[in-house]
Each structure stands twice: as structure tokens, then as C-alpha cells.
Amino acid sequence: MTKIDPLGTGPERSGEAPAGAESAPPPTGGEREPLGAVRERVLATLRQEIIAGRLRPGDRLVERELAERFGVSRVPVREAIRALVAEGFVLFETPRRTVVRRLTPTDVAELFELREALEVYAAGLAAARATPESLADLAALLDRAAVATHADDAEAVTDINTAFHDRILAMAGNSLLISVMEPVDGRLRWLTRQNEEWPQLLTEHRELYEAVASGDPERARAQALTHVQANYRSTVRHLFGEDA
């Protein structure tokens, strides 16, 4: 499988580790890494591995094993796990057993309700406030999405599709919209990874781009709503084998 750089900076994405390896090694040369930095490093790696599917629903997160893997004490590992619980990625089945969560129909419905409320509104604002430069950036993401889709590169498709929606949020020019979406950004990326109907997603994103580029807020909102609802139905089919 060809690896695609979602940001267009090279032949392969950097900063993501395969299962069983760290995405960012600890500093060398005798400097001691601050505890907060260790926690963030462990947290970022585990979060990415869950999103990418290298850690799957039901997989256990064992403090001792993770501390050995990362070469750190159990304290930052424990804090990273608690952060993952707060973000909705893992849960404590018992006080001594922590596992990656399985997304439920309610989880998916709630996340898509949030997407519908915010992304539809953002698309209308983006259409009204788009500039030639921002539209060019959006079009470039579509070009990279097409390459990643053709290469069957799941992680690149996920990253680029997320960047596409993030770009529309930025084009909306409303910082509160972005701040509301940030706490659930990781879970939305996780959801994106579950939907493997990538050619259809690419088609829908092209249609959304055309609607935003038209400068017609009503058309952009309608297209965004169509996209979110179609994405919801396909995600439910993929995860639960049933129609929404």
C-alpha cells in the first residue's frame, strides 16, 4: 500500500508510529523530559493508534506494559489513560481493566448531530467569506484526497478528509465554532476512519467544495447537510451492519 503525505510535504507521513513503537522518541543527551511532556507524548501516540485502528475496540491498555514500552514511569501513562477516558476513547471496565471503547449507535448519533449542527452552519459562513486563497487551499486538499483514495491509504484519507472539514471551519471565520469542535476532534477523526466508502466521500467533498465556491450560503448549507447525513448512514452501515 502506497503511503501518502496528507500535507503534501513528502512521500510519507511523519510522526506516526507503527503498533508497538513510539511516534516521538524521548530526548537524548542526558536531558530529563518534563513529566507533562512525557504524558503528552504517550497520550498523542495512544490516541493516534486508536484512531488508526492499530489499537482496536476491546484491546487492553495495561499501565505496566505501556510504561515499559515507552521507557517511562507509570505516572504519565496513568495520566494519559485518564485523558483518553475523558476524551471518550477508552473506558474502565473494572478498576484494574482499561480497554479501548466500542463505539455505540448512541455515540455515533450524538457525534453526527454535533457535526450537523456546526458543519452545516460553518459551510454557509464559508461560502459567504471564501477568498481565492482559501478556495485554492481547499481544492489542493481535494487533489491530495484523490491521490490517497487511489492509493488506498487509510490513514492519509482520514487525515486529509479531516483537514478538509477543518479548512471549511477556518474559512467560516468564527473562532467559537472551532473551539466547540476541538474537544471532539479526535473522536470525529476516529469516526472518519470507520467509514471506508472513500470514493463516495471524495465525490461528496467535491460537491461540497463546488457549493462553497459558488458563494451561495444556502446552497453550501444544503450540500453540507446532504453530506453529513449520507456520511452518518454509511458509517452506521459499516459499524453496525444496519441502516440508520
mmCIF file of C-alpha atoms in Angstrom:
data_model
loop_
_atom_site.group_PDB
_atom_site.id
_atom_site.type_symbol
_atom_site.label_atom_id
_atom_site.label_comp_id
_atom_site.label_asym_id
_atom_site.label_seq_id
_atom_site.Cartn_x
_atom_site.Cartn_y
_atom_site.Cartn_z
ATOM 1 C CA MET A 1 0.000 0.000 0.000
ATOM 2 C CA THR A 2 1.444 3.365 -1.040
ATOM 3 C CA LYS A 3 1.874 5.888 1.746
ATOM 4 C CA ILE A 4 0.628 9.391 1.003
ATOM 5 C CA ASP A 5 1.678 12.569 2.758
ATOM 6 C CA PRO A 6 -1.624 14.316 3.649
ATOM 7 C CA LEU A 7 0.124 17.668 3.953
ATOM 8 C CA GLY A 8 1.983 17.327 0.677
ATOM 9 C CA THR A 9 5.404 17.671 2.267
ATOM 10 C CA GLY A 10 6.967 14.364 1.254
ATOM 11 C CA PRO A 11 6.342 10.800 0.189
ATOM 12 C CA GLU A 12 5.315 9.551 3.619
ATOM 13 C CA ARG A 13 3.627 10.933 6.689
ATOM 14 C CA SER A 14 5.949 11.558 9.591
ATOM 15 C CA GLY A 15 5.339 11.437 13.297
ATOM 16 C CA GLU A 16 3.149 8.337 13.475
ATOM 17 C CA ALA A 17 4.487 5.085 14.812
ATOM 18 C CA PRO A 18 3.538 1.554 13.902
ATOM 19 C CA ALA A 19 1.986 -0.603 16.580
ATOM 20 C CA GLY A 20 4.451 -1.293 19.351
ATOM 21 C CA ALA A 21 6.605 1.762 18.664
ATOM 22 C CA GLU A 22 6.623 5.358 19.799
ATOM 23 C CA SER A 23 5.735 8.230 17.488
ATOM 24 C CA ALA A 24 8.184 10.604 19.177
ATOM 25 C CA PRO A 25 11.255 9.246 20.974
ATOM 26 C CA PRO A 26 12.279 10.769 24.285
ATOM 27 C CA PRO A 27 15.085 13.314 24.300
ATOM 28 C CA THR A 28 18.646 12.080 24.417
ATOM 29 C CA GLY A 29 21.883 13.588 25.632
ATOM 30 C CA GLY A 30 21.126 13.347 29.335
ATOM 31 C CA GLU A 31 18.250 15.850 29.436
ATOM 32 C CA ARG A 32 15.308 14.719 31.527
ATOM 33 C CA GLU A 33 11.974 15.062 29.751
ATOM 34 C CA PRO A 34 9.401 17.032 31.807
ATOM 35 C CA LEU A 35 6.596 14.880 33.191
ATOM 36 C CA GLY A 36 3.964 16.863 31.314
ATOM 37 C CA ALA A 37 5.799 16.346 28.035
ATOM 38 C CA VAL A 38 6.046 12.601 28.702
ATOM 39 C CA ARG A 39 2.314 12.448 29.348
ATOM 40 C CA GLU A 40 1.529 14.325 26.137
ATOM 41 C CA ARG A 41 3.862 12.101 24.125
ATOM 42 C CA VAL A 42 2.255 8.922 25.442
ATOM 43 C CA LEU A 43 -1.235 10.380 25.043
ATOM 44 C CA ALA A 44 -0.660 11.509 21.451
ATOM 45 C CA THR A 45 0.765 8.142 20.423
ATOM 46 C CA LEU A 46 -2.023 6.081 22.002
ATOM 47 C CA ARG A 47 -4.709 8.399 20.626
ATOM 48 C CA GLN A 48 -3.297 8.115 17.115
ATOM 49 C CA GLU A 49 -3.054 4.330 17.365
ATOM 50 C CA ILE A 50 -6.721 4.137 18.375
ATOM 51 C CA ILE A 51 -7.795 6.442 15.542
ATOM 52 C CA ALA A 52 -5.701 4.494 13.029
ATOM 53 C CA GLY A 53 -7.073 1.147 14.218
ATOM 54 C CA ARG A 54 -3.774 -0.215 15.495
ATOM 55 C CA LEU A 55 -5.407 -0.341 18.928
ATOM 56 C CA ARG A 56 -8.848 -1.807 18.367
ATOM 57 C CA PRO A 57 -12.053 -1.787 20.422
ATOM 58 C CA GLY A 58 -11.682 -4.197 23.327
ATOM 59 C CA ASP A 59 -7.872 -4.050 23.382
ATOM 60 C CA ARG A 60 -6.463 -3.629 26.888
ATOM 61 C CA LEU A 61 -4.250 -0.758 27.998
ATOM 62 C CA VAL A 62 -2.008 -2.096 30.758
ATOM 63 C CA GLU A 63 -0.039 0.546 32.672
ATOM 64 C CA ARG A 64 2.968 -1.645 33.354
ATOM 65 C CA GLU A 65 3.291 -2.820 29.756
ATOM 66 C CA LEU A 66 2.899 0.688 28.362
ATOM 67 C CA ALA A 67 5.428 2.112 30.824
ATOM 68 C CA GLU A 68 7.949 -0.492 29.678
ATOM 69 C CA ARG A 69 7.184 0.170 26.041
ATOM 70 C CA PHE A 70 7.681 3.926 26.324
ATOM 71 C CA GLY A 71 10.554 3.673 28.796
ATOM 72 C CA VAL A 72 8.808 5.864 31.365
ATOM 73 C CA SER A 73 7.301 5.554 34.824
ATOM 74 C CA ARG A 74 3.686 4.517 35.299
ATOM 75 C CA VAL A 75 2.603 8.008 36.415
ATOM 76 C CA PRO A 76 2.494 9.676 32.962
ATOM 77 C CA VAL A 77 0.981 6.515 31.485
ATOM 78 C CA ARG A 78 -1.778 6.588 34.102
ATOM 79 C CA GLU A 79 -2.440 10.265 33.373
ATOM 80 C CA ALA A 80 -2.518 9.622 29.623
ATOM 81 C CA ILE A 81 -5.042 6.822 30.102
ATOM 82 C CA ARG A 82 -7.244 9.086 32.224
ATOM 83 C CA ALA A 83 -7.111 11.699 29.464
ATOM 84 C CA LEU A 84 -8.169 9.073 26.913
ATOM 85 C CA VAL A 85 -11.106 8.167 29.154
ATOM 86 C CA ALA A 86 -12.118 11.838 29.320
ATOM 87 C CA GLU A 87 -11.850 12.113 25.527
ATOM 88 C CA GLY A 88 -14.106 9.087 25.060
ATOM 89 C CA PHE A 89 -11.560 6.705 23.544
ATOM 90 C CA VAL A 90 -11.176 4.202 26.394
ATOM 91 C CA LEU A 91 -13.099 3.123 29.473
ATOM 92 C CA PHE A 92 -12.503 1.440 32.800
ATOM 93 C CA GLU A 93 -14.333 -1.896 32.600
ATOM 94 C CA THR A 94 -13.189 -2.554 36.172
ATOM 95 C CA PRO A 95 -10.810 -0.624 38.443
ATOM 96 C CA ARG A 96 -7.979 -2.806 37.099
ATOM 97 C CA ARG A 97 -9.044 -3.266 33.489
ATOM 98 C CA THR A 98 -8.926 -0.469 30.902
ATOM 99 C CA VAL A 99 -9.939 -1.128 27.293
ATOM 100 C CA VAL A 100 -10.454 0.762 24.056
ATOM 101 C CA ARG A 101 -14.136 1.650 23.781
ATOM 102 C CA ARG A 102 -16.505 0.212 21.253
ATOM 103 C CA LEU A 103 -18.500 2.934 19.553
ATOM 104 C CA THR A 104 -22.215 2.518 20.206
ATOM 105 C CA PRO A 105 -25.094 3.671 17.991
ATOM 106 C CA THR A 106 -25.733 6.431 20.528
ATOM 107 C CA ASP A 107 -22.094 7.590 20.336
ATOM 108 C CA VAL A 108 -22.286 7.804 16.564
ATOM 109 C CA ALA A 109 -25.676 9.535 16.537
ATOM 110 C CA GLU A 110 -24.559 12.165 19.038
ATOM 111 C CA LEU A 111 -21.341 12.944 17.180
ATOM 112 C CA PHE A 112 -23.170 13.299 13.886
ATOM 113 C CA GLU A 113 -25.817 15.509 15.490
ATOM 114 C CA LEU A 114 -22.998 17.803 16.572
ATOM 115 C CA ARG A 115 -21.464 17.695 13.089
ATOM 116 C CA GLU A 116 -24.802 18.540 11.527
ATOM 117 C CA ALA A 117 -25.385 21.497 13.824
ATOM 118 C CA LEU A 118 -21.919 23.014 13.408
ATOM 119 C CA GLU A 119 -20.630 21.971 9.988
ATOM 120 C CA VAL A 120 -23.795 22.940 8.130
ATOM 121 C CA TYR A 121 -23.684 26.399 9.694
ATOM 122 C CA ALA A 122 -19.949 26.675 9.021
ATOM 123 C CA ALA A 123 -20.422 25.799 5.348
ATOM 124 C CA GLY A 124 -22.815 28.705 4.909
ATOM 125 C CA LEU A 125 -20.387 31.123 6.531
ATOM 126 C CA ALA A 126 -17.508 29.724 4.477
ATOM 127 C CA ALA A 127 -19.421 30.298 1.248
ATOM 128 C CA ALA A 128 -20.059 33.909 2.227
ATOM 129 C CA ARG A 129 -16.483 34.573 3.353
ATOM 130 C CA ALA A 130 -14.380 32.457 0.992
ATOM 131 C CA THR A 131 -11.356 34.023 -0.680
ATOM 132 C CA PRO A 132 -9.481 32.842 -3.775
ATOM 133 C CA GLU A 133 -6.638 31.744 -1.495
ATOM 134 C CA SER A 134 -8.828 29.721 0.871
ATOM 135 C CA LEU A 135 -10.617 28.062 -2.041
ATOM 136 C CA ALA A 136 -7.271 27.164 -3.587
ATOM 137 C CA ASP A 137 -6.213 25.539 -0.312
ATOM 138 C CA LEU A 138 -9.474 23.579 -0.220
ATOM 139 C CA ALA A 139 -9.026 22.446 -3.825
ATOM 140 C CA ALA A 140 -5.466 21.316 -3.067
ATOM 141 C CA LEU A 141 -6.787 19.115 -0.254
ATOM 142 C CA LEU A 142 -9.203 17.517 -2.711
ATOM 143 C CA ASP A 143 -6.318 16.772 -5.062
ATOM 144 C CA ARG A 144 -4.392 15.065 -2.265
ATOM 145 C CA ALA A 145 -7.532 13.199 -1.172
ATOM 146 C CA ALA A 146 -7.881 11.815 -4.694
ATOM 147 C CA VAL A 147 -4.291 10.537 -4.651
ATOM 148 C CA ALA A 148 -4.726 8.964 -1.193
ATOM 149 C CA THR A 149 -8.032 7.364 -2.189
ATOM 150 C CA HIS A 150 -6.484 5.870 -5.324
ATOM 151 C CA ALA A 151 -3.550 4.560 -3.240
ATOM 152 C CA ASP A 152 -5.939 3.006 -0.701
ATOM 153 C CA ASP A 153 -4.041 4.783 2.099
ATOM 154 C CA ALA A 154 -6.483 4.723 5.011
ATOM 155 C CA GLU A 155 -4.546 6.971 7.374
ATOM 156 C CA ALA A 156 -3.855 9.611 4.728
ATOM 157 C CA VAL A 157 -7.509 9.603 3.643
ATOM 158 C CA THR A 158 -8.564 10.102 7.258
ATOM 159 C CA ASP A 159 -6.113 12.947 7.824
ATOM 160 C CA ILE A 160 -6.908 14.732 4.563
ATOM 161 C CA ASN A 161 -10.677 14.420 4.943
ATOM 162 C CA THR A 162 -10.401 15.790 8.470
ATOM 163 C CA ALA A 163 -8.226 18.642 7.189
ATOM 164 C CA PHE A 164 -10.852 19.393 4.527
ATOM 165 C CA HIS A 165 -13.554 19.918 7.133
ATOM 166 C CA ASP A 166 -11.168 21.815 9.400
ATOM 167 C CA ARG A 167 -10.396 24.139 6.496
ATOM 168 C CA ILE A 168 -14.079 24.893 5.958
ATOM 169 C CA LEU A 169 -14.388 25.669 9.672
ATOM 170 C CA ALA A 170 -11.442 28.047 9.376
ATOM 171 C CA MET A 171 -12.979 29.685 6.295
ATOM 172 C CA ALA A 172 -16.126 30.356 8.323
ATOM 173 C CA GLY A 173 -14.105 32.888 10.287
ATOM 174 C CA ASN A 174 -15.759 32.110 13.623
ATOM 175 C CA SER A 175 -13.293 31.151 16.355
ATOM 176 C CA LEU A 176 -16.083 29.902 18.639
ATOM 177 C CA LEU A 177 -17.062 27.255 16.090
ATOM 178 C CA ILE A 178 -13.513 25.948 16.116
ATOM 179 C CA SER A 179 -13.293 25.959 19.920
ATOM 180 C CA VAL A 180 -16.547 23.986 20.183
ATOM 181 C CA MET A 181 -15.295 21.347 17.747
ATOM 182 C CA GLU A 182 -11.802 20.967 19.234
ATOM 183 C CA PRO A 183 -12.763 18.778 22.241
ATOM 184 C CA VAL A 184 -14.346 16.156 19.969
ATOM 185 C CA ASP A 185 -11.905 16.451 17.060
ATOM 186 C CA GLY A 186 -10.170 13.177 17.932
ATOM 187 C CA ARG A 187 -13.417 11.237 18.116
ATOM 188 C CA LEU A 188 -14.547 12.722 14.801
ATOM 189 C CA ARG A 189 -11.273 11.536 13.237
ATOM 190 C CA TRP A 190 -11.962 8.120 14.759
ATOM 191 C CA LEU A 191 -15.396 8.108 13.139
ATOM 192 C CA THR A 192 -13.946 9.161 9.794
ATOM 193 C CA ARG A 193 -11.604 6.183 9.960
ATOM 194 C CA GLN A 194 -14.582 3.824 10.365
ATOM 195 C CA ASN A 195 -16.137 4.818 7.042
ATOM 196 C CA GLU A 196 -14.267 3.124 4.201
ATOM 197 C CA GLU A 197 -16.503 4.344 1.357
ATOM 198 C CA TRP A 198 -13.693 6.681 0.314
ATOM 199 C CA PRO A 199 -14.585 7.214 -3.363
ATOM 200 C CA GLN A 200 -18.078 8.285 -2.286
ATOM 201 C CA LEU A 201 -16.621 10.610 0.358
ATOM 202 C CA LEU A 202 -14.375 12.167 -2.279
ATOM 203 C CA THR A 203 -17.363 12.763 -4.560
ATOM 204 C CA GLU A 204 -19.315 14.365 -1.720
ATOM 205 C CA HIS A 205 -16.375 16.582 -0.777
ATOM 206 C CA ARG A 206 -16.052 17.765 -4.375
ATOM 207 C CA GLU A 207 -19.747 18.640 -4.381
ATOM 208 C CA LEU A 208 -19.343 20.481 -1.086
ATOM 209 C CA TYR A 209 -16.355 22.367 -2.476
ATOM 210 C CA GLU A 210 -18.385 23.469 -5.509
ATOM 211 C CA ALA A 211 -21.198 24.641 -3.246
ATOM 212 C CA VAL A 212 -18.852 26.667 -1.041
ATOM 213 C CA ALA A 213 -17.025 28.074 -4.073
ATOM 214 C CA SER A 214 -20.345 29.215 -5.561
ATOM 215 C CA GLY A 215 -20.602 31.866 -2.864
ATOM 216 C CA ASP A 216 -24.202 30.835 -2.168
ATOM 217 C CA PRO A 217 -24.596 30.186 1.597
ATOM 218 C CA GLU A 218 -27.938 28.415 1.191
ATOM 219 C CA ARG A 219 -26.529 26.025 -1.404
ATOM 220 C CA ALA A 220 -23.480 25.353 0.777
ATOM 221 C CA ARG A 221 -25.611 24.606 3.835
ATOM 222 C CA ALA A 222 -27.846 22.254 1.849
ATOM 223 C CA GLN A 223 -24.859 20.385 0.420
ATOM 224 C CA ALA A 224 -23.181 20.127 3.830
ATOM 225 C CA LEU A 225 -26.389 18.694 5.301
ATOM 226 C CA THR A 226 -26.633 16.143 2.499
ATOM 227 C CA HIS A 227 -23.006 15.144 3.069
ATOM 228 C CA VAL A 228 -23.261 14.772 6.850
ATOM 229 C CA GLN A 229 -26.458 12.735 6.635
ATOM 230 C CA ALA A 230 -25.046 10.446 3.927
ATOM 231 C CA ASN A 231 -21.850 10.004 5.938
ATOM 232 C CA TYR A 232 -23.910 9.090 9.003
ATOM 233 C CA ARG A 233 -25.828 6.401 7.132
ATOM 234 C CA SER A 234 -22.691 4.844 5.639
ATOM 235 C CA THR A 235 -20.883 4.905 8.997
ATOM 236 C CA VAL A 236 -23.781 3.146 10.725
ATOM 237 C CA ARG A 237 -23.851 0.507 7.987
ATOM 238 C CA HIS A 238 -20.121 -0.080 8.312
ATOM 239 C CA LEU A 239 -20.068 -0.248 12.117
ATOM 240 C CA PHE A 240 -23.333 -1.996 12.885
ATOM 241 C CA GLY A 241 -24.431 -3.605 9.616
ATOM 242 C CA GLU A 242 -27.735 -1.779 9.553
ATOM 243 C CA ASP A 243 -29.326 1.284 8.010
ATOM 244 C CA ALA A 244 -29.691 4.464 10.054
#
